[in-house]
Tab-separated table of C-alpha atoms in Angstrom:
chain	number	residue	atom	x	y	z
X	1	UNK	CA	8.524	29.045	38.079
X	2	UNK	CA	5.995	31.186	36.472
X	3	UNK	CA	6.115	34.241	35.334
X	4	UNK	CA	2.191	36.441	35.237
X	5	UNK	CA	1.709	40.045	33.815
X	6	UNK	CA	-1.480	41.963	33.591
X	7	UNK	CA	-1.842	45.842	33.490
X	8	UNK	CA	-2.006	47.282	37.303
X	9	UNK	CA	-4.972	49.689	36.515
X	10	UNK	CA	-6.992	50.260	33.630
X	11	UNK	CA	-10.047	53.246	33.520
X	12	UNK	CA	-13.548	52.815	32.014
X	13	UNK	CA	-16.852	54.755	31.102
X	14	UNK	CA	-20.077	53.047	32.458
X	15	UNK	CA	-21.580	51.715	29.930
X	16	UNK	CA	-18.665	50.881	27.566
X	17	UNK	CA	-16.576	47.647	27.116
X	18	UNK	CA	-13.088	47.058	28.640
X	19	UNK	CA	-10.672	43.907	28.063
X	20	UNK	CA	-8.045	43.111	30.444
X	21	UNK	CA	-5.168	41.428	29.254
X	22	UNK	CA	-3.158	38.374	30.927
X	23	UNK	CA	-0.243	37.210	30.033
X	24	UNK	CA	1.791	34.015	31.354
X	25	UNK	CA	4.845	31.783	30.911
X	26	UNK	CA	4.797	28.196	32.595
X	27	UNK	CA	5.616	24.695	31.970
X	28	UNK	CA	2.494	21.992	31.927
X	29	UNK	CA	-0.427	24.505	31.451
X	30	UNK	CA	-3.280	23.420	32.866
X	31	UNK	CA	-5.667	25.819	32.802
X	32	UNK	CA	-6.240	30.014	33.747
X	33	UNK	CA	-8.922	31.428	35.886
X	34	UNK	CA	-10.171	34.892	36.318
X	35	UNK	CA	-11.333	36.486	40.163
X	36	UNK	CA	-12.826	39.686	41.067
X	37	UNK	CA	-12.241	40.901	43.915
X	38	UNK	CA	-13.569	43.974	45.971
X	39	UNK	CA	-11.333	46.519	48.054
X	40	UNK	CA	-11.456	44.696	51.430
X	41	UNK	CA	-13.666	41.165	49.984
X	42	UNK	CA	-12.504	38.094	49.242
X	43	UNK	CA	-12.015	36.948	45.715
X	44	UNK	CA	-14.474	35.480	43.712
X	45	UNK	CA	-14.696	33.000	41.044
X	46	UNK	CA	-15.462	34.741	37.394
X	47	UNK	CA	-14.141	32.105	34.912
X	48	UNK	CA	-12.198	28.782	34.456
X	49	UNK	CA	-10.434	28.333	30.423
X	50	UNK	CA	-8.347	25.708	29.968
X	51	UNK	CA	-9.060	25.176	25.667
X	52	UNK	CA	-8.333	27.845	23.117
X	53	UNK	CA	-11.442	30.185	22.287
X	54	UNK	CA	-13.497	32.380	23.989
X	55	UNK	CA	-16.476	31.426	26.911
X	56	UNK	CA	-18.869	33.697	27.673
X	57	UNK	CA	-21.035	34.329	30.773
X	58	UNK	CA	-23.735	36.984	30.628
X	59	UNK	CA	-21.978	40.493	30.514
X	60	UNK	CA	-18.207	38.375	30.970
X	61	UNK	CA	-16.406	36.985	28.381
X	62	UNK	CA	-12.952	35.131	29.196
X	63	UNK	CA	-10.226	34.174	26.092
X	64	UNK	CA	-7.792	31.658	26.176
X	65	UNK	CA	-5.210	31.150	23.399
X	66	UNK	CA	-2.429	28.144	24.975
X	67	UNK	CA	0.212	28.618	22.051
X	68	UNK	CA	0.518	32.615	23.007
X	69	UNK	CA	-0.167	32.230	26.503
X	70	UNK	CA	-2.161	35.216	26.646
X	71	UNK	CA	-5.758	35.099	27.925
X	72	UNK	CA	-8.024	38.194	28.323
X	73	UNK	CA	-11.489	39.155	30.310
X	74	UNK	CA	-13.920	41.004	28.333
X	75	UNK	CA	-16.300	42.915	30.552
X	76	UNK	CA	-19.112	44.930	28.733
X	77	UNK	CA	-22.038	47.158	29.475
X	78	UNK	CA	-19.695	48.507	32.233
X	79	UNK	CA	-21.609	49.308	35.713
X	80	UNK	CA	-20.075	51.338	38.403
X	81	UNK	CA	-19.814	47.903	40.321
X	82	UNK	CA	-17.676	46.170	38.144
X	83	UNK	CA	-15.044	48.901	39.873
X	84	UNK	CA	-12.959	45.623	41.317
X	85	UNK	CA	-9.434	44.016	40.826
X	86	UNK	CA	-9.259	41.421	39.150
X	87	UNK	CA	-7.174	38.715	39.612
X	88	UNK	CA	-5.643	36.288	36.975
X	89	UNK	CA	-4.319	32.992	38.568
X	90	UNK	CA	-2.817	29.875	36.268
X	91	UNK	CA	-2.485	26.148	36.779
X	92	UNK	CA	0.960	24.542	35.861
X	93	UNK	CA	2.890	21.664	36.476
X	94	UNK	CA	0.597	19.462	37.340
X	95	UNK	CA	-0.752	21.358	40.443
X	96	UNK	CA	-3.902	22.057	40.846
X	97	UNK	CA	-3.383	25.180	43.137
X	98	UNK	CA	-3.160	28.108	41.337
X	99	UNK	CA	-0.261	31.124	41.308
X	100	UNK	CA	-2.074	34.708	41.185
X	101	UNK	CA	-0.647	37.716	39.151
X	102	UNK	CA	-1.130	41.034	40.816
X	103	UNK	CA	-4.137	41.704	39.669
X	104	UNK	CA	-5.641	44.955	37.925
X	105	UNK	CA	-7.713	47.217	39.463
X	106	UNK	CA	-10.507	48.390	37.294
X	107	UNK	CA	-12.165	51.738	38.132
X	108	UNK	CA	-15.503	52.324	36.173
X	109	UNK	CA	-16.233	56.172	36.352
X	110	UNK	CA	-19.825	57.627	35.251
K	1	UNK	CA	-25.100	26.417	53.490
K	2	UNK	CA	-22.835	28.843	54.742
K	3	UNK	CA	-19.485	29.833	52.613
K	4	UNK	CA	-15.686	29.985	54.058
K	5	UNK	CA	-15.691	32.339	57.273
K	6	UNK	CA	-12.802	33.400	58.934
K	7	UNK	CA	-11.694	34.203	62.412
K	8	UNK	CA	-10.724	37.254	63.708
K	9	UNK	CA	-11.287	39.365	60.687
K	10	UNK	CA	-8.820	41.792	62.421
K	11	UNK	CA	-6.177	41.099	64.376
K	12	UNK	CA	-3.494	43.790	65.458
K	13	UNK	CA	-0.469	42.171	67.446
K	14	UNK	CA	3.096	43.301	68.623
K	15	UNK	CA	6.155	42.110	67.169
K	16	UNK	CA	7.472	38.716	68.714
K	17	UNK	CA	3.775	37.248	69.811
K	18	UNK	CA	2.067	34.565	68.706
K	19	UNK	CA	-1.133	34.494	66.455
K	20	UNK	CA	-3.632	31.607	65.450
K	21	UNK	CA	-6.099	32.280	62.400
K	22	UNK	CA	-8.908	30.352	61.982
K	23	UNK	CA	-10.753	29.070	58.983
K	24	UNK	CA	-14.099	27.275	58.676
K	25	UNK	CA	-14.453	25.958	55.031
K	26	UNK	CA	-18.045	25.135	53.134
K	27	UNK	CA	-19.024	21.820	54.719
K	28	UNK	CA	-18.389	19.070	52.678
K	29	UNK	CA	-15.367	20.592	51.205
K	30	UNK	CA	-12.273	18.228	51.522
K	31	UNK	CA	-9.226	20.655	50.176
K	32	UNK	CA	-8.674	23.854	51.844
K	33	UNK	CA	-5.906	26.379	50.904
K	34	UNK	CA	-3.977	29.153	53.049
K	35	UNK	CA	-2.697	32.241	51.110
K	36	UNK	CA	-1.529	35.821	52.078
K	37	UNK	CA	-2.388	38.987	49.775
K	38	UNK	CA	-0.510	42.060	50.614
K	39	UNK	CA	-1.603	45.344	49.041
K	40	UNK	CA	-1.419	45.902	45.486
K	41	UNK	CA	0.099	41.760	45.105
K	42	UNK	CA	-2.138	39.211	43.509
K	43	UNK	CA	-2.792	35.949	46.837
K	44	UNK	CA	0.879	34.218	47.281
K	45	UNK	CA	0.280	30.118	48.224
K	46	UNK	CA	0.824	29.127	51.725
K	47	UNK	CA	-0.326	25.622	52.285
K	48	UNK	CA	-2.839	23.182	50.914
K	49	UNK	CA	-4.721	20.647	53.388
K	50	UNK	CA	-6.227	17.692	51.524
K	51	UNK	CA	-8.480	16.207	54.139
K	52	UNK	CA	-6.202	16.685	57.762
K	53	UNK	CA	-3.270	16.069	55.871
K	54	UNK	CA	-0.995	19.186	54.486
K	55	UNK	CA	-0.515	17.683	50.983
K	56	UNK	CA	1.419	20.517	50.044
K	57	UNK	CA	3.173	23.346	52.502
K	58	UNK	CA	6.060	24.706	49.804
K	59	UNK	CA	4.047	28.273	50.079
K	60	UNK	CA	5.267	28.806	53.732
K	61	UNK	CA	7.989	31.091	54.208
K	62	UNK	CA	9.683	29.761	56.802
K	63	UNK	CA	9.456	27.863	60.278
K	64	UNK	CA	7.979	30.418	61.986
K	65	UNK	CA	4.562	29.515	60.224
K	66	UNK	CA	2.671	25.918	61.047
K	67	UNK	CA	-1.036	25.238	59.921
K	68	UNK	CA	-2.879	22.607	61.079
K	69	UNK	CA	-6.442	20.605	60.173
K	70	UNK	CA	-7.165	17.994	62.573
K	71	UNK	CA	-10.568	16.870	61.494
K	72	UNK	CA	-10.654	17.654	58.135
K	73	UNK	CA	-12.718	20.817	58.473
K	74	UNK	CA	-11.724	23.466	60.535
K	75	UNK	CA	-8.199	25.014	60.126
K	76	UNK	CA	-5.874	27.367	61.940
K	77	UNK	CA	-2.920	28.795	60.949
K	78	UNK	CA	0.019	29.580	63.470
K	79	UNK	CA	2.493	32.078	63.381
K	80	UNK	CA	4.867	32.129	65.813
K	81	UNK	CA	7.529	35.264	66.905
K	82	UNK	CA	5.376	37.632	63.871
K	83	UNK	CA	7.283	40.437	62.677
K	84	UNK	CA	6.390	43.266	60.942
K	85	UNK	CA	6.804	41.481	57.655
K	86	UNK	CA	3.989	39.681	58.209
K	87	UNK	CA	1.418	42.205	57.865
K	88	UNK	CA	-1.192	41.091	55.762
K	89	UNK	CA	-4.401	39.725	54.632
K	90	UNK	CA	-4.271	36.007	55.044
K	91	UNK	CA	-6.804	34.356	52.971
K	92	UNK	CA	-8.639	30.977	53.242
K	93	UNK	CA	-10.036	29.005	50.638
K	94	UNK	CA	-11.876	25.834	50.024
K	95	UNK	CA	-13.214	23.186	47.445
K	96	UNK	CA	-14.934	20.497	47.003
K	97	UNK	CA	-12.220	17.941	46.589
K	98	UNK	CA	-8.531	19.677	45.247
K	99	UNK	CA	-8.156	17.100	42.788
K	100	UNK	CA	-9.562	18.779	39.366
K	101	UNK	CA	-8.579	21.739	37.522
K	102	UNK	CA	-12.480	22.924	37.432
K	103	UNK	CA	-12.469	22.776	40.855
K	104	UNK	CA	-13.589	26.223	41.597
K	105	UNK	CA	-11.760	27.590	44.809
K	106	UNK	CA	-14.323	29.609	47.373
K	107	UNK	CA	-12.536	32.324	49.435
K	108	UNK	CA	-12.889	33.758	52.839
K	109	UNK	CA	-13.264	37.239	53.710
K	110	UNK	CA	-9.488	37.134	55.174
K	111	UNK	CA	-8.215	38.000	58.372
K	112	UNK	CA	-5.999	41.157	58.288
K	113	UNK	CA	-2.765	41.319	60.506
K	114	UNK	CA	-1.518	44.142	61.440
K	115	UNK	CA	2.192	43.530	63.536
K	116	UNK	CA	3.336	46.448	65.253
């Protein structure tokens, strides 16, 4: 099985920078991706890692490192719409459908 | 064109009935994926259609619970004697061919149950 922990809520100032930790344990990584998701939306694609190091997309950044199994979303120049959960989900085992954590809900306050 | 959609996007039923949820995928998209997402909990796998066939249905918790894809698009999933433990937001996902780890999954807006 696998086994995903991030942080169920985390708080934020507009404006500032917040990183969101994930971390996993599974057999035959093949990869991590981040969602965002919106009280009541459907999740949406953010990021895909699957080598060591950190990609970055506009204001979101997403970190990989395989030998700590520990990846983290970097979100800066917070806006009050970034207020989301968001959702880390890993590929193992040869599957190519991924297993969710719980998610953290981020709530950006002015 | 158009992204997943998903049919009712409420449905409220009593204990014992039977409910079918329906899922139209992006066109073009062979793989399509059933979850469930109940508050505060991360989307738990159901059952993954590649093409009409369910390659893989280890996500369904138990017999009560049948999905189906007969052309390769559109998708409903069947529950059968619901209980209250069923109460949820089923989600429906697609992509363009299941087979790749970069193989970004696009979501549907859900359909919530509510089993009274």
């Amino acid at each position: 099985g696998q086994n995903i922990d991030q942080p169920t809520e985390m708080t934020a100032t507009e404006g500032a920078i917040v990183q969101i930790n994930c971390t996993y344990q599974t057999s035959g990584f093949n990869g991590l991706f981040w969602y965002q998701q919106h009280a009541g939306e459907a999740p949406t694609f953010l990021s895909y890692n699957v080598l060591d190091g950190l990609e970055e997309k506009g204001r979101f950044s997403s970190f990989l490192s395989r030998s700590k199994g520990y990846s983290y979303l970097l979100l800066k120049e917070l806006q009050m719409k970034d207020s989301a959960s968001y959702l880390c989900a890993v590929l193992s085992g040869g599957s190519y459908i991924p297993t969710f954590g719980r998610g953290t809900s981020l709530i950006v306050h002015p | 064109g158009a992204g997943v959609s998903q049919t009712p996007s409420n449905k409220v039923t009593e204990k014992g009935k039977y409910v079918e949820l329906r899922c139209d995928p992006i066109s073009g998209h062979t793989a399509l994926y059933w979850y469930r997402q109940s508050l505060g909990q991360g989307p738990e796998f159901l059952i993954y259609f590649q093409g009409t066939g369910a390659a893989d249905d280890s996500g369904l918790p138990n017999d009560r619970f049948f999905a189906v894809r007969p052309e390769g698009s559109v998708s409903t999933l069947k529950i059968q004697r619901t209980e209250r433990g069923d109460s949820a937001v089923y989600l429906c996902a697609s992509s363009r061919s299941g087979s790749q780890g970069t193989d970004t999954q696009y979501f549907g807006p859900g359909t919530r149950l509510t089993v009274l």
